[in-house]
Coordinates of C-alpha atoms and ligand atoms in Angstrom, one line a residue:
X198 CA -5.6 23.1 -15.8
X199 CA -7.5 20.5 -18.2
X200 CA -5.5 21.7 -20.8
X201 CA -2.0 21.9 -19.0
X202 CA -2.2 17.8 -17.9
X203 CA -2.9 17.1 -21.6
X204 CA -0.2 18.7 -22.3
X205 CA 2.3 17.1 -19.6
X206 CA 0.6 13.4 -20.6
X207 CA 1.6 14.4 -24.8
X208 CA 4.8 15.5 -23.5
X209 CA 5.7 12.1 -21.6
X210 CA 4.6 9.8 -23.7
X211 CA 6.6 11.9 -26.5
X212 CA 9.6 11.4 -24.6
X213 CA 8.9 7.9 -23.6
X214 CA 8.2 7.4 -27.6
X215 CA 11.8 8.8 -28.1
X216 CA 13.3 6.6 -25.3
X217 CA 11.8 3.8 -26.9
X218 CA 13.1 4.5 -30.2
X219 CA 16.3 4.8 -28.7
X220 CA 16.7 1.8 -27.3
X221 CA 15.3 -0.8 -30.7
X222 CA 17.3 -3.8 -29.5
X223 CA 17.0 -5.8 -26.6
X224 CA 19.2 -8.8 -25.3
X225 CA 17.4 -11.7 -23.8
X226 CA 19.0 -14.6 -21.6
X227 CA 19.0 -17.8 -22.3
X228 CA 19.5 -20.7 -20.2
X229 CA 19.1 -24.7 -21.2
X230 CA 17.8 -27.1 -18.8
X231 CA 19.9 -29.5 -21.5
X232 CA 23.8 -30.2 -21.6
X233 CA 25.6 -28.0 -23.5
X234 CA 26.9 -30.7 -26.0
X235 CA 23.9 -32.5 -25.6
X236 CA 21.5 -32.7 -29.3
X237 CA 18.8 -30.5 -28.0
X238 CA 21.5 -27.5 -27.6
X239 CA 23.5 -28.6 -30.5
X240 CA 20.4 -27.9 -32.3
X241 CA 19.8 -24.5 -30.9
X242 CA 23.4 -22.6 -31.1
X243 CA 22.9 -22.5 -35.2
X244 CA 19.5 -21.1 -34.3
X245 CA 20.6 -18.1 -31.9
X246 CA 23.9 -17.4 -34.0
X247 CA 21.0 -16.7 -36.7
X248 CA 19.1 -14.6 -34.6
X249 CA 21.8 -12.7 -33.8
X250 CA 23.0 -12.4 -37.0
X251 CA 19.4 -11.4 -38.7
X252 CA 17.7 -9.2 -35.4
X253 CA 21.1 -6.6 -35.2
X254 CA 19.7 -3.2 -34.0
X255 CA 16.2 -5.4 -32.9
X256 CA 16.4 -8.6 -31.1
X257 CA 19.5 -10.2 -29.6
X258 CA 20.0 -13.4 -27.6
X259 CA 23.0 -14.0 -25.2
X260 CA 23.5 -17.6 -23.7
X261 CA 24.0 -17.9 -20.8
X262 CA 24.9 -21.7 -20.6
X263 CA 23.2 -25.3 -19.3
X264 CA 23.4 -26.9 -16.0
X265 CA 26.3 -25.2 -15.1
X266 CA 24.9 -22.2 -14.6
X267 CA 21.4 -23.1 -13.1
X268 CA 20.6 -26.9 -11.8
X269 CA 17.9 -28.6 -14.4
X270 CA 15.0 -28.3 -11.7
X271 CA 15.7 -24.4 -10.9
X272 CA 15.6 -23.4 -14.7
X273 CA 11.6 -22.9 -14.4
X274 CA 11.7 -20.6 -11.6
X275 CA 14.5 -19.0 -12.8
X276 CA 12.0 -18.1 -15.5
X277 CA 8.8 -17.6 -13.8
X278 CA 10.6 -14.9 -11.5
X279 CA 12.5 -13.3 -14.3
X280 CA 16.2 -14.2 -13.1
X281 CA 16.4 -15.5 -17.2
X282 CA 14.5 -14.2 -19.7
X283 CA 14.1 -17.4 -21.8
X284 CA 14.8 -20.8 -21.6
X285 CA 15.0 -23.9 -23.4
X286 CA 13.5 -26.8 -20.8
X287 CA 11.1 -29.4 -20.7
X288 CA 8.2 -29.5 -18.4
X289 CA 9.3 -32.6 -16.3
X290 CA 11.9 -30.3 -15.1
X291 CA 9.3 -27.4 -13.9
X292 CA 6.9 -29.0 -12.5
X293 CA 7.8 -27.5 -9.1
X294 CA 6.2 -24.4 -10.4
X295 CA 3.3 -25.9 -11.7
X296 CA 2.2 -29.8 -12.0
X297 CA 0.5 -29.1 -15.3
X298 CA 4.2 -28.6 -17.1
X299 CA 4.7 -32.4 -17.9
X300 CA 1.2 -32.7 -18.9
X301 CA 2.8 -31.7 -22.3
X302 CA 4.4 -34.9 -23.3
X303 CA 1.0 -36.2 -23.7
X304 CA 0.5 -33.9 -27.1
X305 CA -0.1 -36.9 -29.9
X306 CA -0.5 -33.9 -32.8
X307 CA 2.8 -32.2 -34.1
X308 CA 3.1 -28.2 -32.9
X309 CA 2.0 -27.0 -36.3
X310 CA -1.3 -28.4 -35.5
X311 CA -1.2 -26.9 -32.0
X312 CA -0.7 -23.9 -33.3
X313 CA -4.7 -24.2 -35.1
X314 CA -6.3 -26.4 -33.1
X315 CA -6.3 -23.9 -30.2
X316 CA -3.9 -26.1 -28.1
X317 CA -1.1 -23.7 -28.3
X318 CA -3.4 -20.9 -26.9
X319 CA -4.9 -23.0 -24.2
X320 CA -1.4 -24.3 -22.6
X321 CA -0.2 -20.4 -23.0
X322 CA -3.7 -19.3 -20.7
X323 CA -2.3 -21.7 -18.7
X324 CA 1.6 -21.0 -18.0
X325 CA 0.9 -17.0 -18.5
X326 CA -1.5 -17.4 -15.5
X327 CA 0.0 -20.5 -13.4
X328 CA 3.5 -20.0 -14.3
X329 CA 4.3 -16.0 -15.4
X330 CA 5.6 -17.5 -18.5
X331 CA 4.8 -17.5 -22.0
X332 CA 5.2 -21.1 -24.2
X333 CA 7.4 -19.3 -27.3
X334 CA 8.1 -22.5 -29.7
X335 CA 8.4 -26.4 -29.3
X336 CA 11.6 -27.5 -30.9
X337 CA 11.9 -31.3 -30.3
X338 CA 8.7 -33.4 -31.5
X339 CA 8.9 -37.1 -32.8
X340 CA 10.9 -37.9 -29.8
X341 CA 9.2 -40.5 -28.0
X342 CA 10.2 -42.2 -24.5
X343 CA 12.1 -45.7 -23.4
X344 CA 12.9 -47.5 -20.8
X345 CA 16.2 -48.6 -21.0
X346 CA 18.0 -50.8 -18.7
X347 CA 21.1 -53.4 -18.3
X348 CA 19.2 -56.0 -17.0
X349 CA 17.4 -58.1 -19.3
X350 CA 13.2 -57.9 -19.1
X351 CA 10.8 -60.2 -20.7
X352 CA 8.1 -58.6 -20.1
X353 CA 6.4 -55.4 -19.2
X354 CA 6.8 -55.8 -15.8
X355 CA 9.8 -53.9 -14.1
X356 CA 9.2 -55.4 -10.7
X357 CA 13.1 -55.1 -8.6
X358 CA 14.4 -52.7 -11.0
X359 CA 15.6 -49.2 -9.6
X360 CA 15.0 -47.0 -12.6
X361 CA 16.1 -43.5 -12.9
X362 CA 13.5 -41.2 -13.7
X363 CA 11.7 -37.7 -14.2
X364 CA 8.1 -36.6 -13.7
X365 CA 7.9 -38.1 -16.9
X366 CA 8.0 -41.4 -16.1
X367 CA 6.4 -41.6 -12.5
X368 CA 3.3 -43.1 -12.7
X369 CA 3.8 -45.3 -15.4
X370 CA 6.8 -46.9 -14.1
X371 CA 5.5 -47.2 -10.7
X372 CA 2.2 -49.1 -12.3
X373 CA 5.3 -51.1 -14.3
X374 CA 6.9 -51.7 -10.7
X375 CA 9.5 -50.1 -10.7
X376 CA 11.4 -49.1 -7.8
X377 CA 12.0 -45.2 -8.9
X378 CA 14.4 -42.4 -8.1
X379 CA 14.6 -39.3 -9.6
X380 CA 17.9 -37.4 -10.9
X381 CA 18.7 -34.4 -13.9
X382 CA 20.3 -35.9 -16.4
X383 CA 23.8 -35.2 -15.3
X384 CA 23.5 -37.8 -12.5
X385 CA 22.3 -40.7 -14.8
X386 CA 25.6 -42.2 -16.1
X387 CA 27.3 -41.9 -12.1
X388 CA 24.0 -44.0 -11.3
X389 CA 24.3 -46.4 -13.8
X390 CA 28.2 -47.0 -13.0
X391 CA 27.4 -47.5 -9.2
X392 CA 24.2 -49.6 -10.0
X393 CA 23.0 -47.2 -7.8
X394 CA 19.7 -47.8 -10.8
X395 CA 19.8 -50.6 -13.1
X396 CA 17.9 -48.3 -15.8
X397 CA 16.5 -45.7 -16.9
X398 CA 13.9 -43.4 -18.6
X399 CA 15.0 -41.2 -22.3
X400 CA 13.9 -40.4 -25.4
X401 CA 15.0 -42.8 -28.2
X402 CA 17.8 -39.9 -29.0
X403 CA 20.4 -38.8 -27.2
X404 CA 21.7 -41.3 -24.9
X405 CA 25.6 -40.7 -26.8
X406 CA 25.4 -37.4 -25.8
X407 CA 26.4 -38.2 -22.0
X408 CA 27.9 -42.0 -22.5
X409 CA 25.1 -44.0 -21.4
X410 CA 25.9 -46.7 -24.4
X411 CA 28.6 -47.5 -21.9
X412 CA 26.4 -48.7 -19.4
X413 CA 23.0 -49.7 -21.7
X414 CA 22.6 -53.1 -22.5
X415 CA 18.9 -53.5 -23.6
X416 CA 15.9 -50.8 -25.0
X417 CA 12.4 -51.7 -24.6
X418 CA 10.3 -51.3 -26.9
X419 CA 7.8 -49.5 -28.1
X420 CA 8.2 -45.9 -27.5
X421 CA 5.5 -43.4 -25.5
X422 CA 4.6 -39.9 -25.2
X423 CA 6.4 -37.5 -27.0
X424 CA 9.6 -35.7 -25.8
X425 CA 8.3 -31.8 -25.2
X426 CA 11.7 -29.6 -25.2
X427 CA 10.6 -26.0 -25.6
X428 CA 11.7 -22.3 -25.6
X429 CA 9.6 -20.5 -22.4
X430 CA 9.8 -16.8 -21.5
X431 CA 9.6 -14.8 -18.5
X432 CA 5.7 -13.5 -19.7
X433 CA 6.9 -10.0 -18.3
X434 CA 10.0 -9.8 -20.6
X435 CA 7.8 -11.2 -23.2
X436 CA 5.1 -8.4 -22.7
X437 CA 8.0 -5.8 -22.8
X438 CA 9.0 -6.6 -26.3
X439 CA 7.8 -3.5 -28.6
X440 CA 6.1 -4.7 -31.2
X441 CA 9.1 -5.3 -34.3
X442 CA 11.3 -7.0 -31.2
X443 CA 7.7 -9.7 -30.6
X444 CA 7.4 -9.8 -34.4
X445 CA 10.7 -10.4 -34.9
X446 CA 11.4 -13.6 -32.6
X447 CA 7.8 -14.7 -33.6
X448 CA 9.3 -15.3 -37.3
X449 CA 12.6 -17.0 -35.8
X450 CA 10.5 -19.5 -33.2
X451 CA 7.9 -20.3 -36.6
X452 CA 11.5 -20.8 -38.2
X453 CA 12.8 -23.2 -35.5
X454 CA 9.9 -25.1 -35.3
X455 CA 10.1 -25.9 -39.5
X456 CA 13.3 -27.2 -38.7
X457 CA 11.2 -30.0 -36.4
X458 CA 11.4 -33.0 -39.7
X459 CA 14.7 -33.7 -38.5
X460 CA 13.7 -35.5 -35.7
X461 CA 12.1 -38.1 -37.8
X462 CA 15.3 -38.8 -39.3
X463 CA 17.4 -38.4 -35.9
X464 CA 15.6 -41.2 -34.7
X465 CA 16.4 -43.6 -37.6
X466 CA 19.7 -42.9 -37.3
X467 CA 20.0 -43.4 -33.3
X468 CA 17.7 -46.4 -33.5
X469 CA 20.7 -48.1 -36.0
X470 CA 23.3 -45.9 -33.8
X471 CA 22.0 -48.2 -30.9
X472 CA 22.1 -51.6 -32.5
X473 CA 25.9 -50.5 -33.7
X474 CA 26.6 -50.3 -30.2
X475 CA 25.5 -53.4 -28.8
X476 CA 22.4 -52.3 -27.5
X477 CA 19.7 -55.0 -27.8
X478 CA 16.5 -54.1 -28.4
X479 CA 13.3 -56.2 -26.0
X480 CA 10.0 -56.2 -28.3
X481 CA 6.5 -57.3 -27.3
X482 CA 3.9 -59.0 -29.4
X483 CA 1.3 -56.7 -30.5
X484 CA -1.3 -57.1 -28.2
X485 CA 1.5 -56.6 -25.4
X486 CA 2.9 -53.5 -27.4
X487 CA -0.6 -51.9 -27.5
X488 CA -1.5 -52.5 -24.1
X489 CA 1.9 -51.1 -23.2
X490 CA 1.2 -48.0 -24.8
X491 CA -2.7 -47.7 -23.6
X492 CA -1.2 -47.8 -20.2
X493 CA 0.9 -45.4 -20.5
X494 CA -1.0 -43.1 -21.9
X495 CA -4.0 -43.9 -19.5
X496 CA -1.9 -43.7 -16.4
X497 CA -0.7 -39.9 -17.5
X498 CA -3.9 -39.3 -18.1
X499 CA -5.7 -40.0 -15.5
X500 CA -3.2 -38.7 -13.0
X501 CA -3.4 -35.4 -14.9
X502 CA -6.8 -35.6 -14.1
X503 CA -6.8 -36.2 -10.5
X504 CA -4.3 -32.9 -10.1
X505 CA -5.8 -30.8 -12.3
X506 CA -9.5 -31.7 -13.9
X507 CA -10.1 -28.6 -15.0
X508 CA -7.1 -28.4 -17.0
X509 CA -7.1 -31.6 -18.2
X510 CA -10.2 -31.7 -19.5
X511 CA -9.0 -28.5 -21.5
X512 CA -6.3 -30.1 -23.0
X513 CA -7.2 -33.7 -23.6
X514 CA -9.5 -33.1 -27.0
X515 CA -6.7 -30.9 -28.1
X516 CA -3.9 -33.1 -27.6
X517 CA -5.2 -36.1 -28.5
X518 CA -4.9 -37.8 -32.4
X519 CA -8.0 -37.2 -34.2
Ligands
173_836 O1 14.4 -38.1 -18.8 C1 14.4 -36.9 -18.7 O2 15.3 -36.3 -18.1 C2 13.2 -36.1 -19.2 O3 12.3 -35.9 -18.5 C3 13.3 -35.6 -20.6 C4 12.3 -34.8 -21.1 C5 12.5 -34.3 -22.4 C6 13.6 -34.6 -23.2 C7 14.5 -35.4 -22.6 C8 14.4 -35.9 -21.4

């Protein structure tokens, strides 16, 4: 009898060996949170064209498209319940699933040093358990936040300004304020041309992509946080992945992530891209630009703290410059 199940359990996991072999590649979709001519996507077509072109018989990635085909805010459940397989999106946009998502704009050390510091490991304990997902690369770093607005301000006080915003922005804005509304990205330039908001929160690249230069008359300076776009996985699509298929997109998202110098330069040339377009730039002194930036940074902080202690506390040493 003993004998006879041995020899039933060999037998399947034979055949399940030979099924397996069978069936090498796998397609994964892939939805963006981000417009489809937007930089963020720009930047990832050349990147899936290679991994199609490189993981034939192993790895394959189909997109599936941006906001067309899943709102911005639905892109992280679409994930977490495995209606995608992947996605590129930014945690401001999932933090329906789980608050801790934006806490990631608050890294202050590029991915590379994530990746050995242990902070990469903690945030994936964290969205494998909290969110079923697993956090595969982070392809935008270098990208820090503005306010941007076509009223003039003269100082950091944004008192009877509607600004448009995201998780992102809440808190500090709101200490700034600012009267707030929250919209995706597709709904920013409508709002600007009603003066439905007379502002609103971005990176410092990337407002050309949708037209907002039309409607943008002023950027305040300095910059905060640090725009988090990242590749996220279904965790049980992820765990399903035989070992050359996890091997093999592990290379590719070490690949993308190599590419991450050129924001550095992207925001040199949007910064003069800016100016070009008649975009004037609002400076403080420095004691005002440092105090703008401790604030911001404390306000995130401590609001992080208040949701999730636990979790911040994990983070904090490992995001934070040395
Ligand atoms: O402003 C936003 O929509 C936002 O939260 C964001 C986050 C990362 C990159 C770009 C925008």
């Amino acid at each position: 009898m003993k004998a006879s199940i041995h020899k039933l359990a060999a037998f399947l996991l034979a055949a399940g060996f030979v099924a397996g072999a069978a069936a090498q590649e796998t397609t994964l979709r892939l939805v963006s949170a981000f417009t489809e001519n937007g930089i963020y996507v720009q930047r990832l077509q050349p990147w899936i064209n290679k991994v199609n072109a490189e993981g034939k018989g192993v790895l394959q990635i189909n997109f599936i498209g941006g906001p067309k085909a899943i709102p911005p805010f639905e892109v992280g459940n679409a994930v977490k319940t495995g209606v995608v397989d992947m996605a590129l999106n930014t945690g401001a946009f999932y933090t329906n699933v789980m608050p801790e998502a934006d806490f990631l704009k608050l890294t202050q050390v590029p991915v590379a040093e994530q990746r050995k510091n242990g902070a990469f490991d903690a945030i994936n304990k964290v969205w494998n358990e909290k969110a079923n997902m697993q956090y595969l690369a982070r392809m935008v770093e270098n990208q820090p936040f503005h306010i941007y607005t076509t009223k003039k301000v003269d100082k950091a006080d944004l008192a009877g300004l509607k600004i448009r915003i995201t998780p992102v922005y809440r808190d500090f804005f709101q200490a700034l304020n600012a009267t707030v509304i929250t919209t995706p990205p597709g709904e920013v330039y409508t709002a600007l041309e009603r003066g439905v908001v007379d502002g609103y929160g971005w990176p410092i690249g990337g407002i050309f992509d949708l037209n907002w230069q039309e409607k943008t008359k002023f950027r305040i300076d300095p910059g905060f946080y640090d725009a988090e776009v990242s590749l996220v996985m279904n965790l049980a699509a992820h765990r399903k992945l035989t070992q050359p298929q996890r091997d093999y997109l592990q290379k590719q998202l070490l690949a993308l992530e190599a590419e991450n110098s050129f924001w550095a330069k992207y925001t040199a040339e949007e910064m003069a891209r800016q100016e070009k377009a008649g975009i004037q730039t609002i400076k403080f002194d420095a004691a005002a630009t440092k105090a703008f930036i401790d604030k911001a940074y404390q306000i995130a902080w401590s609001s992080a703290e208040k949701q999730s202690p636990e979790i911040a506390a994990r983070f904090k040493p490992l995001f934070a410059h040395k």
